[in-house]
Coordinates of C-alpha atoms and ligand atoms in Angstrom, one line a residue:
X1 CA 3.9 8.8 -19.6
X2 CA 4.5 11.9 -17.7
X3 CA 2.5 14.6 -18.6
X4 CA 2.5 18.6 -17.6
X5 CA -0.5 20.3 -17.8
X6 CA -1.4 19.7 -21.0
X7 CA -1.8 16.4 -20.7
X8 CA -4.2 14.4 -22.8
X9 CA -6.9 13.9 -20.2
X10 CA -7.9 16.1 -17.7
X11 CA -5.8 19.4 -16.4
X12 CA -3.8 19.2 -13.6
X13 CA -6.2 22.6 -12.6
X14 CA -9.0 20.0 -13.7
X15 CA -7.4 17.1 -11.4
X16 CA -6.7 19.3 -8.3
X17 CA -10.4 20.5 -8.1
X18 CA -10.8 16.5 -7.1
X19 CA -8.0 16.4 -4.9
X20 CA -9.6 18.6 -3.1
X21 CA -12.5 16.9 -2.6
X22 CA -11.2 13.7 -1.4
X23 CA -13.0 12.4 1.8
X24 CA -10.5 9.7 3.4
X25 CA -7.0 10.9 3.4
X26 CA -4.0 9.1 4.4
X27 CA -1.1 11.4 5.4
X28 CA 2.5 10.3 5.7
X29 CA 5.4 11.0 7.7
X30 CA 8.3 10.7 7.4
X31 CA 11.2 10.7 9.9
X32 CA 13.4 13.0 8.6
X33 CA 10.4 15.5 9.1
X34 CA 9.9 14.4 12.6
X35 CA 13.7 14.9 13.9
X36 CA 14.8 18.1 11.8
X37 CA 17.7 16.5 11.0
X38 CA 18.6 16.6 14.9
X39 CA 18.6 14.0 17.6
X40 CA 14.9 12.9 18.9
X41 CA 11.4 14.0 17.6
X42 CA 9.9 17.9 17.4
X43 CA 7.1 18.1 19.2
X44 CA 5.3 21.3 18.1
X45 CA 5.9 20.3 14.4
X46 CA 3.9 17.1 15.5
X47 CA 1.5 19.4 16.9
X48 CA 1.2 22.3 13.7
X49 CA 0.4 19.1 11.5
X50 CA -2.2 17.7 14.4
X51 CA -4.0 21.3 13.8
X52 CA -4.2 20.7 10.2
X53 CA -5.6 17.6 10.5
X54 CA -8.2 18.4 12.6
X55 CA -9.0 21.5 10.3
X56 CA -9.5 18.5 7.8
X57 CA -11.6 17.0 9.8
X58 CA -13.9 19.9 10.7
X59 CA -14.4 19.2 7.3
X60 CA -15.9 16.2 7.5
X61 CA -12.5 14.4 6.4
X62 CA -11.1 11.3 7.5
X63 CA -7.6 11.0 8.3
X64 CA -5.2 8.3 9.6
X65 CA -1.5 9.2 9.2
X66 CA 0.8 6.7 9.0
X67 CA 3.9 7.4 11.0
X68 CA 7.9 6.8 11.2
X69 CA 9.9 7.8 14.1
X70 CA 9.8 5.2 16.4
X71 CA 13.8 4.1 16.0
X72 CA 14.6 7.9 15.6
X73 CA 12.9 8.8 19.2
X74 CA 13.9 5.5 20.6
X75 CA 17.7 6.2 19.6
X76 CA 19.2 8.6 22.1
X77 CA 17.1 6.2 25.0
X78 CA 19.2 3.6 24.5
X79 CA 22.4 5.9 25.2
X80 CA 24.8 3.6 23.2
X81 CA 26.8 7.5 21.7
X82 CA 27.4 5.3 19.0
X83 CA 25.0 4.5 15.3
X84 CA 23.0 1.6 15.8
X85 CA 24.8 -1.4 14.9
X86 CA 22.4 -4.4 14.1
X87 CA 18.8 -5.3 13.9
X88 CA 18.2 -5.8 17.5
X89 CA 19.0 -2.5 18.0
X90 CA 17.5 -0.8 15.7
X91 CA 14.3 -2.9 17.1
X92 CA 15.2 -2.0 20.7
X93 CA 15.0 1.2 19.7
X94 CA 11.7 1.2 18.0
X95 CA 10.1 -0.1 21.1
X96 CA 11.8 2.2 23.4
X97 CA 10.8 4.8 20.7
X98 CA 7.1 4.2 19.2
X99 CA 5.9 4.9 23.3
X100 CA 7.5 8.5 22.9
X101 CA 6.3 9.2 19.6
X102 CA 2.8 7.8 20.3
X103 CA 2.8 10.2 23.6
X104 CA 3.6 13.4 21.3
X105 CA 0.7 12.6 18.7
X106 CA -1.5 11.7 21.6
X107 CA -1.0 15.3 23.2
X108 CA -1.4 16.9 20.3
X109 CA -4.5 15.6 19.1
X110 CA -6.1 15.7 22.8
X111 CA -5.4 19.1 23.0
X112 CA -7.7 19.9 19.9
X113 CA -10.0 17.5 21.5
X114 CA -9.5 14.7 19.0
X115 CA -8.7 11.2 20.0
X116 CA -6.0 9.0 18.5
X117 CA -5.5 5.5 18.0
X118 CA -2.1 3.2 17.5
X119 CA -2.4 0.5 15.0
X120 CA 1.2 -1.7 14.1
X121 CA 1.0 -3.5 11.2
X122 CA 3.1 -6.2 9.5
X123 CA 3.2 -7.5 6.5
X124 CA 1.9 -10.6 7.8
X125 CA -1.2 -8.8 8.2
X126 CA -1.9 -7.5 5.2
X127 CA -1.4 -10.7 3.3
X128 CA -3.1 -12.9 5.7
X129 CA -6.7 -12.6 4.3
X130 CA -8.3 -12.8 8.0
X131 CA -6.0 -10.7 9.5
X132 CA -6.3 -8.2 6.5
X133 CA -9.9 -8.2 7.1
X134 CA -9.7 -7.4 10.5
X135 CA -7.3 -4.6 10.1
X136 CA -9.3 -3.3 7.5
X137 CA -12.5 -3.0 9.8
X138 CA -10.4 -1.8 12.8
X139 CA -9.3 0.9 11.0
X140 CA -12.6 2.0 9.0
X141 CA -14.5 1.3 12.4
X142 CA -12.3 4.1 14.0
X143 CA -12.7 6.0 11.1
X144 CA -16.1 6.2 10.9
X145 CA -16.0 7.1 15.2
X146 CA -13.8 10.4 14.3
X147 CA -10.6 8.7 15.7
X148 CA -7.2 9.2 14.1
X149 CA -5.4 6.1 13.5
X150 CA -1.4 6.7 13.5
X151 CA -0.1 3.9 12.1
X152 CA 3.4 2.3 12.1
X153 CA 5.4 -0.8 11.1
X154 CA 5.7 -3.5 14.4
X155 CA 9.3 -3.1 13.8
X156 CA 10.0 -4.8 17.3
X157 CA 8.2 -8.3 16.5
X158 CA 9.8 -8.0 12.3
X159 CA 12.6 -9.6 10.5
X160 CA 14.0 -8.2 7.8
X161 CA 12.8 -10.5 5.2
X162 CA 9.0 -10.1 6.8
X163 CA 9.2 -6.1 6.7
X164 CA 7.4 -4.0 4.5
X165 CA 10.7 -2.3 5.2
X166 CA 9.8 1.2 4.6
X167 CA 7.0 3.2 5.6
X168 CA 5.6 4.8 1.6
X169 CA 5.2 1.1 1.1
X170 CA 3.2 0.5 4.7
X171 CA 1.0 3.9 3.7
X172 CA -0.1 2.6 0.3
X173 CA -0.9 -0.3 1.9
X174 CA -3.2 1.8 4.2
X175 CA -4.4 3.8 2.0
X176 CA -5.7 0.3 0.4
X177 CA -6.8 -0.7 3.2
X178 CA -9.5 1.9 4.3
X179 CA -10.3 2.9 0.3
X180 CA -8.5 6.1 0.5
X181 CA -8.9 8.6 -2.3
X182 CA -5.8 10.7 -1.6
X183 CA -2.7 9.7 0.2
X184 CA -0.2 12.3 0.4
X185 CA 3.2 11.3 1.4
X186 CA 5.3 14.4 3.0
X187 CA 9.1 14.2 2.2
X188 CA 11.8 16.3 2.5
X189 CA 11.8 16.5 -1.8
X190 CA 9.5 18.8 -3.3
X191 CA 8.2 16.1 -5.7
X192 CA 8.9 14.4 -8.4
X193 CA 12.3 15.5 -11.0
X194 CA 13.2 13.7 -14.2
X195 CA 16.4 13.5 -12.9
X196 CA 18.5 14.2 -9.5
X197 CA 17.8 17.9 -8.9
X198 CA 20.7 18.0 -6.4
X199 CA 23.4 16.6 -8.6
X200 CA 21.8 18.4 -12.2
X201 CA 20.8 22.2 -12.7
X202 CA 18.8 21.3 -15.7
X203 CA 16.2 18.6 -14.2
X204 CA 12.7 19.3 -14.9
X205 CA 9.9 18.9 -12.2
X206 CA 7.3 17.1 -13.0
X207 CA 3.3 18.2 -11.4
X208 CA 1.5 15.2 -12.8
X209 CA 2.1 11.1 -13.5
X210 CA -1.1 10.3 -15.3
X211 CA 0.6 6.4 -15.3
X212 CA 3.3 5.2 -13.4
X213 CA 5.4 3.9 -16.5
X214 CA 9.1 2.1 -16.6
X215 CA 10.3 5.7 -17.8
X216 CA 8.8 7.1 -14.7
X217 CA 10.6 4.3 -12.4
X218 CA 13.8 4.7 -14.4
X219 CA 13.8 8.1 -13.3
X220 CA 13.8 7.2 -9.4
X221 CA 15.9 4.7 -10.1
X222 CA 19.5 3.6 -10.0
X223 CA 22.1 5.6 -8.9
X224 CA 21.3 9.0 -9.0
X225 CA 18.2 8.8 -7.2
X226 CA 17.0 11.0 -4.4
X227 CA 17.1 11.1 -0.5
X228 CA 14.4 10.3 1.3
X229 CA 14.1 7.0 4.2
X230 CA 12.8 5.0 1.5
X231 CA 14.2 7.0 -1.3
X232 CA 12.1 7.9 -4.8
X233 CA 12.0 4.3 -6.0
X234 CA 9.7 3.3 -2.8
X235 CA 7.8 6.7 -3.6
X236 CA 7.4 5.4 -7.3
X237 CA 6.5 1.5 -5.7
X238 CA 3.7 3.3 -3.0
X239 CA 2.4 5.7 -6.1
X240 CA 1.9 2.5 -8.4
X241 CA -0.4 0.3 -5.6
X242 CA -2.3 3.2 -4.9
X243 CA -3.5 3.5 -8.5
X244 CA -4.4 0.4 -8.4
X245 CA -6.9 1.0 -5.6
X246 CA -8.0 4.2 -7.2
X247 CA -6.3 6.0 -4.9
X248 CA -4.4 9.5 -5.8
X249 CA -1.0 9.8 -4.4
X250 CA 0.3 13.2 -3.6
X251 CA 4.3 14.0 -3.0
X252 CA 5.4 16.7 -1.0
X253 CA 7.8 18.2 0.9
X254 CA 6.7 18.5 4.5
X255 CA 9.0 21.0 5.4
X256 CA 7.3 23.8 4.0
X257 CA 5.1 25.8 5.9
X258 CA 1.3 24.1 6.4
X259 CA 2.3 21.3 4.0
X260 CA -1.2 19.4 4.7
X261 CA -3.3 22.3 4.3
X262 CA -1.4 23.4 1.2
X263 CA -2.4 20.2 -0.4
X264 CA -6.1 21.3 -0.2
X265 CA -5.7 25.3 -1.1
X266 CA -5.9 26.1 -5.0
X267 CA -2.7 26.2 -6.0
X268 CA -1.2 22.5 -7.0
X269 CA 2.0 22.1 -5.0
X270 CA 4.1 18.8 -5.1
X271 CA 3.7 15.5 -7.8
X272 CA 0.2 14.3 -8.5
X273 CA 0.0 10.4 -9.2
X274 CA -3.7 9.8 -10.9
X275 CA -5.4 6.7 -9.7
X276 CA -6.8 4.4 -12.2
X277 CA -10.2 5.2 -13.3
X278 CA -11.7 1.7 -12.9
X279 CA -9.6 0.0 -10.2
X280 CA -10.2 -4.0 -9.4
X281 CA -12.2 -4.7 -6.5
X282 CA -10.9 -4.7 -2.5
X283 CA -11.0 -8.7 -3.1
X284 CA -9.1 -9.0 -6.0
X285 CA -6.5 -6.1 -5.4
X286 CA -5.9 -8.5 -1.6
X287 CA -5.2 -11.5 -4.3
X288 CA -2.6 -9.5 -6.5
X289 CA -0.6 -8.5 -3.3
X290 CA -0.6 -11.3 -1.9
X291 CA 2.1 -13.5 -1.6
X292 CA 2.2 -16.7 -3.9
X293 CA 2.5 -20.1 -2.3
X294 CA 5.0 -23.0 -3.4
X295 CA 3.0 -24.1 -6.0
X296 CA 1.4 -23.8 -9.1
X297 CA -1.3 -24.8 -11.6
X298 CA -0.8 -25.7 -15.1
X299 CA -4.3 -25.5 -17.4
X300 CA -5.0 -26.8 -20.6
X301 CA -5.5 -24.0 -23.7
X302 CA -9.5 -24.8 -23.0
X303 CA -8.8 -23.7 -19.4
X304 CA -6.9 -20.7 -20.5
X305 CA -9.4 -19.5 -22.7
X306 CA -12.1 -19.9 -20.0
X307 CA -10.3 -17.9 -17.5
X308 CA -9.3 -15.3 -20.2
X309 CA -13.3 -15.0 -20.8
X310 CA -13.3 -14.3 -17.3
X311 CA -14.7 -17.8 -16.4
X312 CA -13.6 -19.9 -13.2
X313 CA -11.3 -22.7 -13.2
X314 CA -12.6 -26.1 -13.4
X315 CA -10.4 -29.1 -12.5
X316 CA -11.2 -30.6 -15.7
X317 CA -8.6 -28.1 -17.4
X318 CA -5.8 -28.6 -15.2
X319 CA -2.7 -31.2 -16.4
X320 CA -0.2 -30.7 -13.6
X321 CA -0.4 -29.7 -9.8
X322 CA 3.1 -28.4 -9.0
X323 CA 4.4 -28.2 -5.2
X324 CA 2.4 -28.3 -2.3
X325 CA -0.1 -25.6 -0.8
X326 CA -3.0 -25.2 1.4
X327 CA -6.6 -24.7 0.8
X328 CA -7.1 -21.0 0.6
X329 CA -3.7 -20.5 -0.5
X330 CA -3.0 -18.1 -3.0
X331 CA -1.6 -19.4 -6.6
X332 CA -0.4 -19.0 -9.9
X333 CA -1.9 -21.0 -12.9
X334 CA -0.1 -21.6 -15.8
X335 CA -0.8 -21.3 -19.5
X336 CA -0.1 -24.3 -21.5
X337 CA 3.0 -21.7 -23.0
X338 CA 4.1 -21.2 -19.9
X339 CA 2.6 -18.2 -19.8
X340 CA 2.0 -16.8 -15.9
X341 CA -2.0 -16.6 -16.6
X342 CA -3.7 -15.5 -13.6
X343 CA -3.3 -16.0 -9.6
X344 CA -6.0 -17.0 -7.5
X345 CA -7.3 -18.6 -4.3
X346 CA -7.4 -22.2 -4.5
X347 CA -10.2 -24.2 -2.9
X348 CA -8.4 -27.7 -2.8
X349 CA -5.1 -28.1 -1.2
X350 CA -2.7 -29.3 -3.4
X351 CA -3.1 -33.4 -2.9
X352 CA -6.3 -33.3 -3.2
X353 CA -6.2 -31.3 -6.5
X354 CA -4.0 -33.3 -7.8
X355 CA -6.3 -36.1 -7.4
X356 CA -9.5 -34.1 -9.3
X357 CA -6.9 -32.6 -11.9
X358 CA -8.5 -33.5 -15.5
X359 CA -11.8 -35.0 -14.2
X360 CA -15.2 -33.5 -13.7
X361 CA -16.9 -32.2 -10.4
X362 CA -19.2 -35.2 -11.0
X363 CA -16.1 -37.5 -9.8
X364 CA -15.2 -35.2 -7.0
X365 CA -16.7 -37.1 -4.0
X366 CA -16.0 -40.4 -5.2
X367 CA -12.4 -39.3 -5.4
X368 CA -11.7 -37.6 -2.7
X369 CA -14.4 -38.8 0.1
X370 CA -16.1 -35.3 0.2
X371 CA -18.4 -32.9 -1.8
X372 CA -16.2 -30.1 -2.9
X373 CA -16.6 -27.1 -5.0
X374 CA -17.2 -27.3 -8.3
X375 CA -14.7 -24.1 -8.8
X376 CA -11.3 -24.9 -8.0
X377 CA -10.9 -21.4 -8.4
X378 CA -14.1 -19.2 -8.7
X379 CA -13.7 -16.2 -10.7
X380 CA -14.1 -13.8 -8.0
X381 CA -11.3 -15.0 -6.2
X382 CA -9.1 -15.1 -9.5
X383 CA -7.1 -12.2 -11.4
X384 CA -6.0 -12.4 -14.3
X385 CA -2.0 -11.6 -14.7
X386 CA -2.8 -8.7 -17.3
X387 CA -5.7 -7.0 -15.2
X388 CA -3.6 -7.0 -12.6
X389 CA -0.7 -5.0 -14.3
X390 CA -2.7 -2.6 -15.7
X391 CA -2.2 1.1 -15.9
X392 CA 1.8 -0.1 -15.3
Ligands
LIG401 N1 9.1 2.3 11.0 C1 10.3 3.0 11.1 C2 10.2 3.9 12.4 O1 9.2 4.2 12.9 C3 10.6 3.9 9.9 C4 10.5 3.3 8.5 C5 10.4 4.4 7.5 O2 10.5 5.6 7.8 O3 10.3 4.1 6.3 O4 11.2 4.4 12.8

């Protein structure tokens, strides 16, 4: 429900005493920031933003910003006078590009003596679990040295279907990734509006989201929503997997003047997104992200029940091993209704479960010529469907 001020639980006056206070900020910017509207990147507004930062930081704040601008400074290299025409150029351009913008950050930040550090992501490597881990460490490791991390998607190495595609989605996933308790995404929109504030006089702002709900979506949604790279519904999609690492989610327009600093003064300025108050662990918020393999596990109810109790799942309770996947894949089990019940990481690939399905662990190495686990999924590595859609 979107609340004003009034809202049920805490102020927003309440709530922005704690935004405030927030240690490890992400900050995110966008490219339409960057350029001005114009043709390559603007330095000194790079720099103005690398002097709040570092104010931050005196602080004893952590920032990493996550960055576009790599196809926008990369554009006018490739001298083609014409819009970019396919993906190849739009990825020639972002590695002609990201050099250029790197470069602009890296002088700004040296000049305040503050080192920076470039980290491209993928998607890949956030739902790989080793490769998640490793960024994760990367990044906190920097973090923890006083380093900036300016983050961006690889576009070069990306195809579309492997793309996070825009970057509000890449800076929640940051903002996961190094246990952020602010990120604030700068747009060229002063927040959010209940409807199009460019097309109707009458839309109201809106200061506070205490919970991202369908009647908050439908309002970034469809046809009359707002501009922006990613546009309000990627704003919406960034605000809701924040929450669910706790994380607040500020949006504001970066065009005003100090639009980082405002963030911390007294006055709230742009659209607060709450976190939720008791988000799931790193581990388990990896597993609902993740990307399913091609298959599935169908329990029995006695299963069900045990995994709604919060238990693991035992091979005893499982009827059917559909499709084929890999130890350590990441699955979906089934309620005997057909009910999506949970998704988890499996500890049998899918031949051998489906030689241990419906027997006990007694059986196992008999069966399959090894001692396995007695969990086929143990509950730490297993979320349930509705904890994993809470606060939505
Ligand atoms: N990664 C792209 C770039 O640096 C921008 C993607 C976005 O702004 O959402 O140009």
């Amino acid at each position: 429900m979107a609340s004003s001020a009034s809202g049920p639980n805490k102020s927003l006056a309440e709530q922005w005493r704690e935004v405030i206070h927030a240690r490890r900020v992400v900050v995110k910017i966008g490219s339409n920031l960057l350029t001005g509207g114009g043709e390559g990147l603007r330095p000194e507004w790079i720099a103005a933003r690398a002097r709040e930062i570092a104010r931050l930081m005196e602080q004893g704040k952590r920032v990493v910003v996550v960055t576009s601008g790599a196809v926008a400074a990369g554009r006018p290299l490739l001298k083609l006078n014409r819009p970019l025409a396919s993906l190849q150029e739009k990825q020639a351009a972002a590695a002609a590009g990201q050099g250029v913008l790197m470069r602009h950050y890296e002088e700004a930040f040296e000049s305040l003596g503050i080192h920076v550090a470039q980290a491209l992501l993928t998607r890949d490597d956030v739902e790989n679990r080793q490769r998640y881990l490793n960024a994760r460490d990367t990044l906190k490791t920097l973090l923890e040295l006083g380093l900036v991390p300016i983050v961006n998607e690889n576009d070069t190495v990306m195809t579309d279907q492997l793309k996070f595609g825009d970057n509000d989605t890449l800076s929640a996933n940051v903002a996961d990734l190094v246990d952020a308790d602010l990120l604030i995404l700068l747009s060229d929109i002063d927040g959010l509006y209940d409807s199009n504030p460019r097309i109707n006089p009458e839309a109201q702002f809106i200061p506070l989201v205490e919970r991202v709900t369908p009647e908050i979506e439908a309002m970034a949604g469809g046809a009359g929503s707002l501009v922006g790279k990613g546009g309000m519904a990627t704003k919406i999609k960034a605000a809701r997997m924040a929450a669910r690492s706790g994380c607040r989610m500020l949006l504001t327009n970066g065009f005003r003047e100090d639009p980082i600093s405002e963030v911390f003064g007294a006055q709230p300025v742009g659209t607060l997104f709450l976190g939720l108050d008791n988000p799931l662990p790193a581990r388990k918020r990896w597993i609902v992200n993740a990307r399913v393999g091609r298959g599935e596990i169908l329990l029995d109810a006695g299963a069900s029940q045990a995994l709604l109790q919060g238990r693991s799942l035992l091979a005893k309770g499982i009827t059917t091993v559909l499709g084929e996947f890999a130890r350590g894949a990441v699955v979906h089990c089934q309620a005997p209704d057909g009910q999506q019940l949970a998704k988890g990481i499996v500890n049998y690939n899918s031949s051998d479960l489906a030689c241990i399905a419906g027997r006990h662990s007694r059986q196992f190495e008999a069966i399959l010529g090894y001692l396995g686990t007695e969990e086929v999924i143990h509950r730490d590595n297993l979320v349930l469907t509705s904890a994993a859609t809470q606060g939505e």
